[in-house]
mmCIF file of C-alpha atoms and ligand atoms in Angstrom:
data_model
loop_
_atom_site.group_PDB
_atom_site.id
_atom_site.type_symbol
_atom_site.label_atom_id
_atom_site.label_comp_id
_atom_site.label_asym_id
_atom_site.label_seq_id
_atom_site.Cartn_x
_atom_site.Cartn_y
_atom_site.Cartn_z
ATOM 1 C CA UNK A 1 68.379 55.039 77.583
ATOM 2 C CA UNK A 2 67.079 58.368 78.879
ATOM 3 C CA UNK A 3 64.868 60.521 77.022
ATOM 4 C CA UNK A 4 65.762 64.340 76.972
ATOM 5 C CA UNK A 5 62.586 66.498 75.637
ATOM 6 C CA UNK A 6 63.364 69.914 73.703
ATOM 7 C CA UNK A 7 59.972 71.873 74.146
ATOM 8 C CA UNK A 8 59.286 74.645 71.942
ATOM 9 C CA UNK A 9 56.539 77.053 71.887
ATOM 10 C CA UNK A 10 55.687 78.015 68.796
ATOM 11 C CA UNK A 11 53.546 81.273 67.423
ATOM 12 C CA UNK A 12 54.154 82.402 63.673
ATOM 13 C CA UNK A 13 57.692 81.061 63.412
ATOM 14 C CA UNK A 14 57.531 79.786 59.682
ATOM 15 C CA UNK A 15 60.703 81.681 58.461
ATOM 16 C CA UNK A 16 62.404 80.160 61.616
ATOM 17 C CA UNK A 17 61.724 76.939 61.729
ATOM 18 C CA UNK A 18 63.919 75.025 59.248
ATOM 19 C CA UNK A 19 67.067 77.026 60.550
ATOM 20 C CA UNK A 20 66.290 75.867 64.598
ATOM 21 C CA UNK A 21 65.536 72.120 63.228
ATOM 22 C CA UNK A 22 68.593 71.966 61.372
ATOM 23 C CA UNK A 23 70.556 73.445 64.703
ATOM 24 C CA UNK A 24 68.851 70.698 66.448
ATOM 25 C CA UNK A 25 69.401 67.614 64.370
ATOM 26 C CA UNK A 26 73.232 68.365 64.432
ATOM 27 C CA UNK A 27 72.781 68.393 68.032
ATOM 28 C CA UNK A 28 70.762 65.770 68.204
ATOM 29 C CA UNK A 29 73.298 63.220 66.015
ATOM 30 C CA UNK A 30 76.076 64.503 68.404
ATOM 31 C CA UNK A 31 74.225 62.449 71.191
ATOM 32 C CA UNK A 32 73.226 59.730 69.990
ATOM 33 C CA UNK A 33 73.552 57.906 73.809
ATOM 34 C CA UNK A 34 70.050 59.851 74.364
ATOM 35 C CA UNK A 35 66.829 59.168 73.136
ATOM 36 C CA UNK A 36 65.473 62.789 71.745
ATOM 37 C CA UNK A 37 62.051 63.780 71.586
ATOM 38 C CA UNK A 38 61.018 67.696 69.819
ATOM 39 C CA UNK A 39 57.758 68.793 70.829
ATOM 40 C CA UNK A 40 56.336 71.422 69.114
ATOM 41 C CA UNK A 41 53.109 73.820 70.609
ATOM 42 C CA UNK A 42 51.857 75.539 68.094
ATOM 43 C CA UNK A 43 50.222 78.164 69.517
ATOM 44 C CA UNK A 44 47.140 79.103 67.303
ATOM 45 C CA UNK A 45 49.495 80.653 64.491
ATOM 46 C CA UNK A 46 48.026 81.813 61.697
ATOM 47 C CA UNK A 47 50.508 81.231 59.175
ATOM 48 C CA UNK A 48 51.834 77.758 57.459
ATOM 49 C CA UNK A 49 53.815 77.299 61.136
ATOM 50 C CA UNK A 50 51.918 74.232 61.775
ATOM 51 C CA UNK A 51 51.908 72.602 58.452
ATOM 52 C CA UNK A 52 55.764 72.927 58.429
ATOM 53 C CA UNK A 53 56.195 70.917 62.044
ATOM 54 C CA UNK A 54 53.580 68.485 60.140
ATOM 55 C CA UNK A 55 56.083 68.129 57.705
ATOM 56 C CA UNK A 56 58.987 67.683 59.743
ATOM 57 C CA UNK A 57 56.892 64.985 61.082
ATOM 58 C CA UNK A 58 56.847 62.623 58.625
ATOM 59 C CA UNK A 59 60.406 62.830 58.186
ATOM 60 C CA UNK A 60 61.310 62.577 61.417
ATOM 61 C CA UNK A 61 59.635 60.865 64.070
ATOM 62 C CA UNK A 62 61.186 62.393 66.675
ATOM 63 C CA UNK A 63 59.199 65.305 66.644
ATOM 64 C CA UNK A 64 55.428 65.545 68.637
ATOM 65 C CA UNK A 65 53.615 68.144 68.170
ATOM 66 C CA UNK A 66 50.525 69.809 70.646
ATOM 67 C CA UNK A 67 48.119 72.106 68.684
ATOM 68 C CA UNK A 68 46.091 74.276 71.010
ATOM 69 C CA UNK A 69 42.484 75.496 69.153
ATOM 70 C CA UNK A 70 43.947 78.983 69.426
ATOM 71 C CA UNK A 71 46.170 81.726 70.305
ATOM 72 C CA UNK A 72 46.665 81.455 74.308
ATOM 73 C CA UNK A 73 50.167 83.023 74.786
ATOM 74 C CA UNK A 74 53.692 81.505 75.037
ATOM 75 C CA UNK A 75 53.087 81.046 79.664
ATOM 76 C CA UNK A 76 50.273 78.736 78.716
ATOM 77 C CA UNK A 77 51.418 77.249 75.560
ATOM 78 C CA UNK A 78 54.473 76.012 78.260
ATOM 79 C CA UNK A 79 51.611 74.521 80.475
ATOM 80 C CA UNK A 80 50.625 72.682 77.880
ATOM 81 C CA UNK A 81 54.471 71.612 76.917
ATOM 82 C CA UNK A 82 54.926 70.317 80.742
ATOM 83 C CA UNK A 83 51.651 68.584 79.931
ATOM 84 C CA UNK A 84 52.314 66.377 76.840
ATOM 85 C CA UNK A 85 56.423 66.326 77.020
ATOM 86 C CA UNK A 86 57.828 62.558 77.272
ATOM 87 C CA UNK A 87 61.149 62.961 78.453
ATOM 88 C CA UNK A 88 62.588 62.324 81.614
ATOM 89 C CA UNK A 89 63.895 65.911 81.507
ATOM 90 C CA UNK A 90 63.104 69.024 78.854
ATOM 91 C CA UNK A 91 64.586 71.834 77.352
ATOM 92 C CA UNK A 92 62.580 74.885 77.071
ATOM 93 C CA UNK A 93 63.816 76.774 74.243
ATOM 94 C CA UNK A 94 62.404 79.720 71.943
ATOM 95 C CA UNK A 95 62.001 78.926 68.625
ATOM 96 C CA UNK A 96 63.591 82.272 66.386
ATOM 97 C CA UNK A 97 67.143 80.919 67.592
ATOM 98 C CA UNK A 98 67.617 83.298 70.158
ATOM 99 C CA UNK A 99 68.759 80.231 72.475
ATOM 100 C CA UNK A 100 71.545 79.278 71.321
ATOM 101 C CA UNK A 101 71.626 74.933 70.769
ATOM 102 C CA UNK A 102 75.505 75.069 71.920
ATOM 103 C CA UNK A 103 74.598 75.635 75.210
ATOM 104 C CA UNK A 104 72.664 72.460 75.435
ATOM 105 C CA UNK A 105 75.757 70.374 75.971
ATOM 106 C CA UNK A 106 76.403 72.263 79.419
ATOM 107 C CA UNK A 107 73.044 72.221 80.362
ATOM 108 C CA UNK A 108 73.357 68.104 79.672
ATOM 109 C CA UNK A 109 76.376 67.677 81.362
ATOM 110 C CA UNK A 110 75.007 69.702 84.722
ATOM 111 C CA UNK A 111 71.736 67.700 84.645
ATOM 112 C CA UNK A 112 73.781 64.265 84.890
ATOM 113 C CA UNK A 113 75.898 65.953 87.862
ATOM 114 C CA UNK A 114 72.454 65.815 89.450
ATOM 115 C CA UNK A 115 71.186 69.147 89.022
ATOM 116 C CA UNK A 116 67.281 69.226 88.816
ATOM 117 C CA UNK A 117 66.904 73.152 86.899
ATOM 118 C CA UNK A 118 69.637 74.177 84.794
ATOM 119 C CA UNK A 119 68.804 77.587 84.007
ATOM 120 C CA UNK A 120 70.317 79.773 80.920
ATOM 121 C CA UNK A 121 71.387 83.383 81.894
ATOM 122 C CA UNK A 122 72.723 85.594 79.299
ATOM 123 C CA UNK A 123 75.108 88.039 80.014
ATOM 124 C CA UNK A 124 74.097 90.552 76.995
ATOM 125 C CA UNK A 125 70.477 90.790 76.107
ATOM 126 C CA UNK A 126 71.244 91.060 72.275
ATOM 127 C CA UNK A 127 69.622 93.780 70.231
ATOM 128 C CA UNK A 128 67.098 95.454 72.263
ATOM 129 C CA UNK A 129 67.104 99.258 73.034
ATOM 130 C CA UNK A 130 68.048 101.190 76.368
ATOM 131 C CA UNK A 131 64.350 102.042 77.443
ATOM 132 C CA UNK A 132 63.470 98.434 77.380
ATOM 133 C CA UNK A 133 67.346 97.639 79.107
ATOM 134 C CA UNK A 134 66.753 99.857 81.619
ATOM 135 C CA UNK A 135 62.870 99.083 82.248
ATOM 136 C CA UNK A 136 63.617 95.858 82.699
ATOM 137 C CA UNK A 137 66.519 96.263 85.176
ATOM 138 C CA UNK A 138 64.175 98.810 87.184
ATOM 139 C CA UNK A 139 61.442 96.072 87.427
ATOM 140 C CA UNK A 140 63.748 93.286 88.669
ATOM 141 C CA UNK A 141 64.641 95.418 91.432
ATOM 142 C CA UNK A 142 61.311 95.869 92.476
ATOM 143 C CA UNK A 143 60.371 92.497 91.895
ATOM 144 C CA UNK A 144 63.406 91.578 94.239
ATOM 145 C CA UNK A 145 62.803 94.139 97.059
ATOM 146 C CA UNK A 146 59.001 92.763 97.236
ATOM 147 C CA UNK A 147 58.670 89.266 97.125
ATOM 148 C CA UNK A 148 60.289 86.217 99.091
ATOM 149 C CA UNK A 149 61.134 84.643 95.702
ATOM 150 C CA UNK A 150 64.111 85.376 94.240
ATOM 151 C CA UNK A 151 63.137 85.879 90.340
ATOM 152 C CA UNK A 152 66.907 85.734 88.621
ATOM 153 C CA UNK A 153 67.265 88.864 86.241
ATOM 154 C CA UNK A 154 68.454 88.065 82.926
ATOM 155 C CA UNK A 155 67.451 84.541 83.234
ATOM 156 C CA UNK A 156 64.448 83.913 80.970
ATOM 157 C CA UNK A 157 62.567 80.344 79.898
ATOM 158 C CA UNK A 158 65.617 78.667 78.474
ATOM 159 C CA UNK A 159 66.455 76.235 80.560
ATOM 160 C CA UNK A 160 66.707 72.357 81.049
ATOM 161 C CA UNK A 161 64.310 71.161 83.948
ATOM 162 C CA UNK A 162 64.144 67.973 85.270
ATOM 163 C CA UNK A 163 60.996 65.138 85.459
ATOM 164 C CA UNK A 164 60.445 66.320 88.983
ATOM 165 C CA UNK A 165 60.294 69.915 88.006
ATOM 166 C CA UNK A 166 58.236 69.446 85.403
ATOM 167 C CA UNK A 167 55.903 67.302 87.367
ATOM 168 C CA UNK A 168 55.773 69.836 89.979
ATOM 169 C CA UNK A 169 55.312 72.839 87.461
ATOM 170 C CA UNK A 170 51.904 70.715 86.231
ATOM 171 C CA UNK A 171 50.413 71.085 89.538
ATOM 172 C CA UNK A 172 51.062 74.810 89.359
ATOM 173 C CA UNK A 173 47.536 75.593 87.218
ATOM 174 C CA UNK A 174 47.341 79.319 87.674
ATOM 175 C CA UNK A 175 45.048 80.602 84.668
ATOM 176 C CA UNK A 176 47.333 84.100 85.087
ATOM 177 C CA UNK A 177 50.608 82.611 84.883
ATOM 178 C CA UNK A 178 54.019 84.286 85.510
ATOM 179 C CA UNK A 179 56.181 80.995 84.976
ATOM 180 C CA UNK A 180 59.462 83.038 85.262
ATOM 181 C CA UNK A 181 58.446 83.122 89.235
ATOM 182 C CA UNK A 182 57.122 79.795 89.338
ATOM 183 C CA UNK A 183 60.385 78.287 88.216
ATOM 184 C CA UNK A 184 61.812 79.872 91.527
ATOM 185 C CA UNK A 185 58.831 78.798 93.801
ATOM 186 C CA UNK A 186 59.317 75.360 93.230
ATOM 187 C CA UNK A 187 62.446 74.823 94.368
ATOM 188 C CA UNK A 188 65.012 72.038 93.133
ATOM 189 C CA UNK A 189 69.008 71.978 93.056
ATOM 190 C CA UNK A 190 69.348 74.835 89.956
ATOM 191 C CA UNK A 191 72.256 75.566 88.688
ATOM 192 C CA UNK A 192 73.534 78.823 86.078
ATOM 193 C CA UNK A 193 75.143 78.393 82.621
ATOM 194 C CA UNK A 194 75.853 81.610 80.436
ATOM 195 C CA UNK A 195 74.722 82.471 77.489
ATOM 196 C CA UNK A 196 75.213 85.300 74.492
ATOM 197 C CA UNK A 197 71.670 85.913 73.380
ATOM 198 C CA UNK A 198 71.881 86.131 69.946
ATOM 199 C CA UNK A 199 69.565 88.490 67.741
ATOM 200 C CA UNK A 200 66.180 87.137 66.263
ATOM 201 C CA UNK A 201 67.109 85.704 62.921
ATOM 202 C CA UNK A 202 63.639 85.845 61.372
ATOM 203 C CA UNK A 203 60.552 87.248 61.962
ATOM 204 C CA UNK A 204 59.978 89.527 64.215
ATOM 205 C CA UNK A 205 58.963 89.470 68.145
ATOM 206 C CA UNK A 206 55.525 89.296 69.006
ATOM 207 C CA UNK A 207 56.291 91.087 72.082
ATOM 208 C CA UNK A 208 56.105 95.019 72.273
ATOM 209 C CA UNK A 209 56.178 97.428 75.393
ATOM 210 C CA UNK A 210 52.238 96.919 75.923
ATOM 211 C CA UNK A 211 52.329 92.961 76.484
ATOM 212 C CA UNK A 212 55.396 93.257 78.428
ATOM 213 C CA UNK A 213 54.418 96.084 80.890
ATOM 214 C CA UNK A 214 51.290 93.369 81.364
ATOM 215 C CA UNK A 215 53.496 90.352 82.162
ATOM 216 C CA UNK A 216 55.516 92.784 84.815
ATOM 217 C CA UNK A 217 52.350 93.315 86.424
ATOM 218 C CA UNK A 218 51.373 89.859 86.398
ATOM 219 C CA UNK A 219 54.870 88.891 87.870
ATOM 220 C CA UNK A 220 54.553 92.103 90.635
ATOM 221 C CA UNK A 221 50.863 91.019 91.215
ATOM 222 C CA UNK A 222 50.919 87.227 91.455
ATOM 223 C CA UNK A 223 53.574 86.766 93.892
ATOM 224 C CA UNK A 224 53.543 89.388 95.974
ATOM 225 C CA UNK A 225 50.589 91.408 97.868
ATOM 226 C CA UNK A 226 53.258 94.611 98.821
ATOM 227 C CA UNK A 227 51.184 96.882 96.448
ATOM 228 C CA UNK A 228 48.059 96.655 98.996
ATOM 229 C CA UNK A 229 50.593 97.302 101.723
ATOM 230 C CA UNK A 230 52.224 99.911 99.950
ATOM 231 C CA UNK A 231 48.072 101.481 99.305
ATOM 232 C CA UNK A 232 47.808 101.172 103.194
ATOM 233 C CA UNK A 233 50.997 102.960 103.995
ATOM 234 C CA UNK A 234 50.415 105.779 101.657
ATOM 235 C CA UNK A 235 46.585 105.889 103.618
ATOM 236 C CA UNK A 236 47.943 106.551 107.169
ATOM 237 C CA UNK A 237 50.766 108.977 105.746
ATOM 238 C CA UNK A 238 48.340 111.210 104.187
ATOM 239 C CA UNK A 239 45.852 111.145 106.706
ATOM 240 C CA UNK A 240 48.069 111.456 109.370
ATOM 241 C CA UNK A 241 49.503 114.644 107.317
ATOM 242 C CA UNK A 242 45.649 115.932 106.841
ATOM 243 C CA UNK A 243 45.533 115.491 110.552
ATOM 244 C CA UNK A 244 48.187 117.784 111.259
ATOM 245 C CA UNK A 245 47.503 120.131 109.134
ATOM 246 C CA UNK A 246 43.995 120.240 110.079
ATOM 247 C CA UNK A 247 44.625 120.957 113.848
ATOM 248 C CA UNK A 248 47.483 123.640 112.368
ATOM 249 C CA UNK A 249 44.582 125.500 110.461
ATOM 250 C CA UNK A 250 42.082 125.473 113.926
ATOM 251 C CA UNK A 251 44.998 126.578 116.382
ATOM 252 C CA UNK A 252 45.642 129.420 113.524
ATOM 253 C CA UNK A 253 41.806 130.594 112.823
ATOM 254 C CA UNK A 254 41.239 130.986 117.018
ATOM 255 C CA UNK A 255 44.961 132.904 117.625
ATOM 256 C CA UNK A 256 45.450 134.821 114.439
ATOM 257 C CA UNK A 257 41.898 134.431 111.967
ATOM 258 C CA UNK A 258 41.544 133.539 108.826
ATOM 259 C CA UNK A 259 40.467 136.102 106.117
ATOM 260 C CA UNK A 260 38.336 133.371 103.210
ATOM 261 C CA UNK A 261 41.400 132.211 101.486
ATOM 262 C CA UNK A 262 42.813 129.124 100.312
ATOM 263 C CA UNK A 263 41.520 127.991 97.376
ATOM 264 C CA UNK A 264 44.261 126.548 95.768
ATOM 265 C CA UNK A 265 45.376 124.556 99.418
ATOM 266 C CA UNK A 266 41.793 122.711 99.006
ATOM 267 C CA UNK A 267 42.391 122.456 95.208
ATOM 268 C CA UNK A 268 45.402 120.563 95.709
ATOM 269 C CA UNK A 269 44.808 118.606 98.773
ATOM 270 C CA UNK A 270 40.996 117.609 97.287
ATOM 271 C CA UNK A 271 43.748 116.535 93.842
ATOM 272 C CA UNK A 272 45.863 114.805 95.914
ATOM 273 C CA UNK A 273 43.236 112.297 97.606
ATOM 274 C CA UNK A 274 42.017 111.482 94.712
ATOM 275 C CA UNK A 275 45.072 110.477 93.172
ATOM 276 C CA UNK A 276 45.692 108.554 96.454
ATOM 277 C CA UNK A 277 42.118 106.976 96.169
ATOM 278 C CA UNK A 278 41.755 106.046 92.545
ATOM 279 C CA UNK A 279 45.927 104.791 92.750
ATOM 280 C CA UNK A 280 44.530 102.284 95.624
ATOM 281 C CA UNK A 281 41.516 101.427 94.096
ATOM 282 C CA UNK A 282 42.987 100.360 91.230
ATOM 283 C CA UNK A 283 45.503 98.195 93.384
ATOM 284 C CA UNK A 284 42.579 96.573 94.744
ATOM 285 C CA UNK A 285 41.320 96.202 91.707
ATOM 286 C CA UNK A 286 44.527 94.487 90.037
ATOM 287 C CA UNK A 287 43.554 91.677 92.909
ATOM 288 C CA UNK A 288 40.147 91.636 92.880
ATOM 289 C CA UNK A 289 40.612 91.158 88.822
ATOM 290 C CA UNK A 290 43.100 87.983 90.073
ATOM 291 C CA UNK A 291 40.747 86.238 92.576
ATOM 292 C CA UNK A 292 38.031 86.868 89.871
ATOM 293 C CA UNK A 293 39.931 84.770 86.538
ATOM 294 C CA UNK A 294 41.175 82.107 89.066
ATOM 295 C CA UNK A 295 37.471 81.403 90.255
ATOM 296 C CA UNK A 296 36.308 80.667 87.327
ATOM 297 C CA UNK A 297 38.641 77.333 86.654
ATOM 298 C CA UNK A 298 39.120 77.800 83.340
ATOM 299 C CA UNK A 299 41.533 75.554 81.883
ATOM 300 C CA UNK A 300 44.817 77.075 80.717
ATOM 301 C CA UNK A 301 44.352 75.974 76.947
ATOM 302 C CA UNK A 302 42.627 74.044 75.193
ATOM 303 C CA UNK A 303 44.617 71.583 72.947
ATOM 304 C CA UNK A 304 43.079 70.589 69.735
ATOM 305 C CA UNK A 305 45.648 67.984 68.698
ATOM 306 C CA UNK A 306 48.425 66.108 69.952
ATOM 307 C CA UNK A 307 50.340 64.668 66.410
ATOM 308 C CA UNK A 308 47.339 62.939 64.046
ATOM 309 C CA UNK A 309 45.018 62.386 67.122
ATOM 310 C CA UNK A 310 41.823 65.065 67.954
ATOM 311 C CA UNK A 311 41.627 65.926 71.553
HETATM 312 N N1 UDP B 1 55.290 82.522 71.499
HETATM 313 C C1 UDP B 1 54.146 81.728 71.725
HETATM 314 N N2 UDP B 1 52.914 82.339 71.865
HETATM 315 C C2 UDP B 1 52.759 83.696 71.808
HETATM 316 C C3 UDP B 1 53.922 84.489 71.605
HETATM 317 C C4 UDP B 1 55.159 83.866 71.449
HETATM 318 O O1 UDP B 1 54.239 80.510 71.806
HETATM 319 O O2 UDP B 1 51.641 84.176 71.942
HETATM 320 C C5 UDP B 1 56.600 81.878 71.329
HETATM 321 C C6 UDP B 1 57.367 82.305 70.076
HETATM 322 O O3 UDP B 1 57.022 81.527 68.977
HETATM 323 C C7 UDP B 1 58.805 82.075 70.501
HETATM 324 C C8 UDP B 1 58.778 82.369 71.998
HETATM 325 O O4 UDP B 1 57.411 82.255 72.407
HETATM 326 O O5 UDP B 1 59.215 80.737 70.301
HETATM 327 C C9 UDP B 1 59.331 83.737 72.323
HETATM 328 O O6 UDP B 1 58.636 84.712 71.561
HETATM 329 P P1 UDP B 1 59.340 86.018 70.969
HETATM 330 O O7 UDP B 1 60.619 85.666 70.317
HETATM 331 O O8 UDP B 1 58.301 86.704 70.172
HETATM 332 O O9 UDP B 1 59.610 86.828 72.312
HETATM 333 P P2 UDP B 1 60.936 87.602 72.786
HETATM 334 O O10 UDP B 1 62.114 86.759 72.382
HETATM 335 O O11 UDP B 1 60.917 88.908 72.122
HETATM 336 O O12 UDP B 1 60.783 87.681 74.263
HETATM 337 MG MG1 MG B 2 62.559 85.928 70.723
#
């Protein structure tokens, strides 16, 4: 019988937690011609989070659960997921309900037609305001016009992937990890199913503005170099424009003379470089930062526990 795997990261999700297990078991009695497996990562929460999939535990053996010895964020809590997950395919769900169990079924049904990534889009985002609508639709265009890999808007970690693309996503073991991209770069026969994103149902999000203008960057900067392009570009333009303007101001002192003027030209053009400068530095930087955390080899997490067993 084949084993399907729902993974679930999990960070301060005690109010959710017995509403998504009860979605799941009636899921989970509905096929009973599949062996389930639930595995939890508990992601360093603070609150009672872990002693509640603990419980769950006892009850129902079904359920595994990863602990990592802290807080390491949801991309490498999913490492760690692809890591320890049994099945011979998994479901990567959020656990404050905002993935809907019902589309499951779909998902299912494509995976035994033979596809290897079944991915969830939704076609309204839920609750979320216009800046962050429209930010996000602005990025994905960017995104698109700079990189090779297609990265699907709309079309988040809920998704069913197969044994292969899970084994492939293990060998993936960026420390800086963008795994909305990866799921593109490696490949496999994918396939779309729709979804209505519903509103959180408890809790709240741990993700604000701040930590998600950081994971655009990380998806801009891991998969594409066009910003150092871009940094080049902008070089020549402006110089080329200094040039000019240079040879203008010569040809003018020897034919016409220049009374001392033109403060606020040098004001603005001495501005201007700068901006120029520091803007590519800090490109540079954005990379050098990269080649710097993936030298050192860290591992991605660190698991403490996987069910009663220390790591
Ligand atoms: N999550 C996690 N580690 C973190 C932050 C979040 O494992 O550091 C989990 C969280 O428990 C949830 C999922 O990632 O299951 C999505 O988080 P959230 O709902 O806060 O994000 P949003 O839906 O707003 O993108
Ligand atoms: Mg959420």
């Amino acid at each position: 019988m084949k084993c399907i795997s729902i993974l679930i990261p999990t960070y301060n999700e005690e109010v959710s937690l017995p509403f998504l297990y009860e979605a799941l078991i009636s899921l989970m009695d509905n096929y009973t011609n599949y062996n389930w497996e639930i595995l939890f990562i508990n992601d360093g929460s603070t609150d009672s989070t872990l002693e509640i999939i603990k419980k769950l535990r006892t009850n129902d053996d079904r359920i595994n659960y990863v602990n990592l010895s802290r807080n390491f964020g949801k991309e490498s809590a999913m490492l760690a997921g692809f890591d320890y997950v049994t099945g011979d395919c998994a479901i990567i769900m959020d656990a404050d309900l905002q993935h809907p169990p019902t589309v499951i079924p779909q998902m299912i049904t494509y995976w035994e037609e033979g596809y290897e990534d079944v991915y969830a889009k939704r076609n309204s985002r839920g609750k979320e305001s216009i800046l962050r609508k429209k930010l996000s639709l602005i990025y994905y265009n960017l995104l698109q016009k700079s990189t090779r890999i297609n990265v699907l808007q709309n079309v988040g970690d809920f998704r069913l992937l197969d044994r292969r693309c899970i084994n492939a996503l293990k060998q993936l073991r960026e420390t800086q990890r963008y795994t909305k991209g990866l799921y593109c770069w490696i490949g496999y026969k994918k396939k779309e199913v729709i979804f209505n994103q519903a509103n959180r149902t408890k809790g709240k999000s741990s993700f604000n503005l701040w930590s998600l203008l950081n994971l655009a960057i990380e998806g801009i900067t891991s998969f594409t170099t066009a910003p150092l392009r871009m940094a080049t570009i902008m070089g020549f333009l402006v110089s080329i424009t200094a040039f000019l303007y240079l040879c203008y101001i010569i040809i003018k002192t020897i034919f016409v003379g220049e009374p001392v003027q033109g403060y606020p030209t040098l004001i603005t053009v001495i501005l201007f470089m700068g901006g120029v400068q520091l803007i590519s530095l800090g490109i540079i930087g954005e990379y050098i930062g990269r080649i710097f955390n993936e030298t050192k080899n860290r591992p991605v997490y660190i698991a403490e526990s996987y069910n009663e067993t220390k790591l």
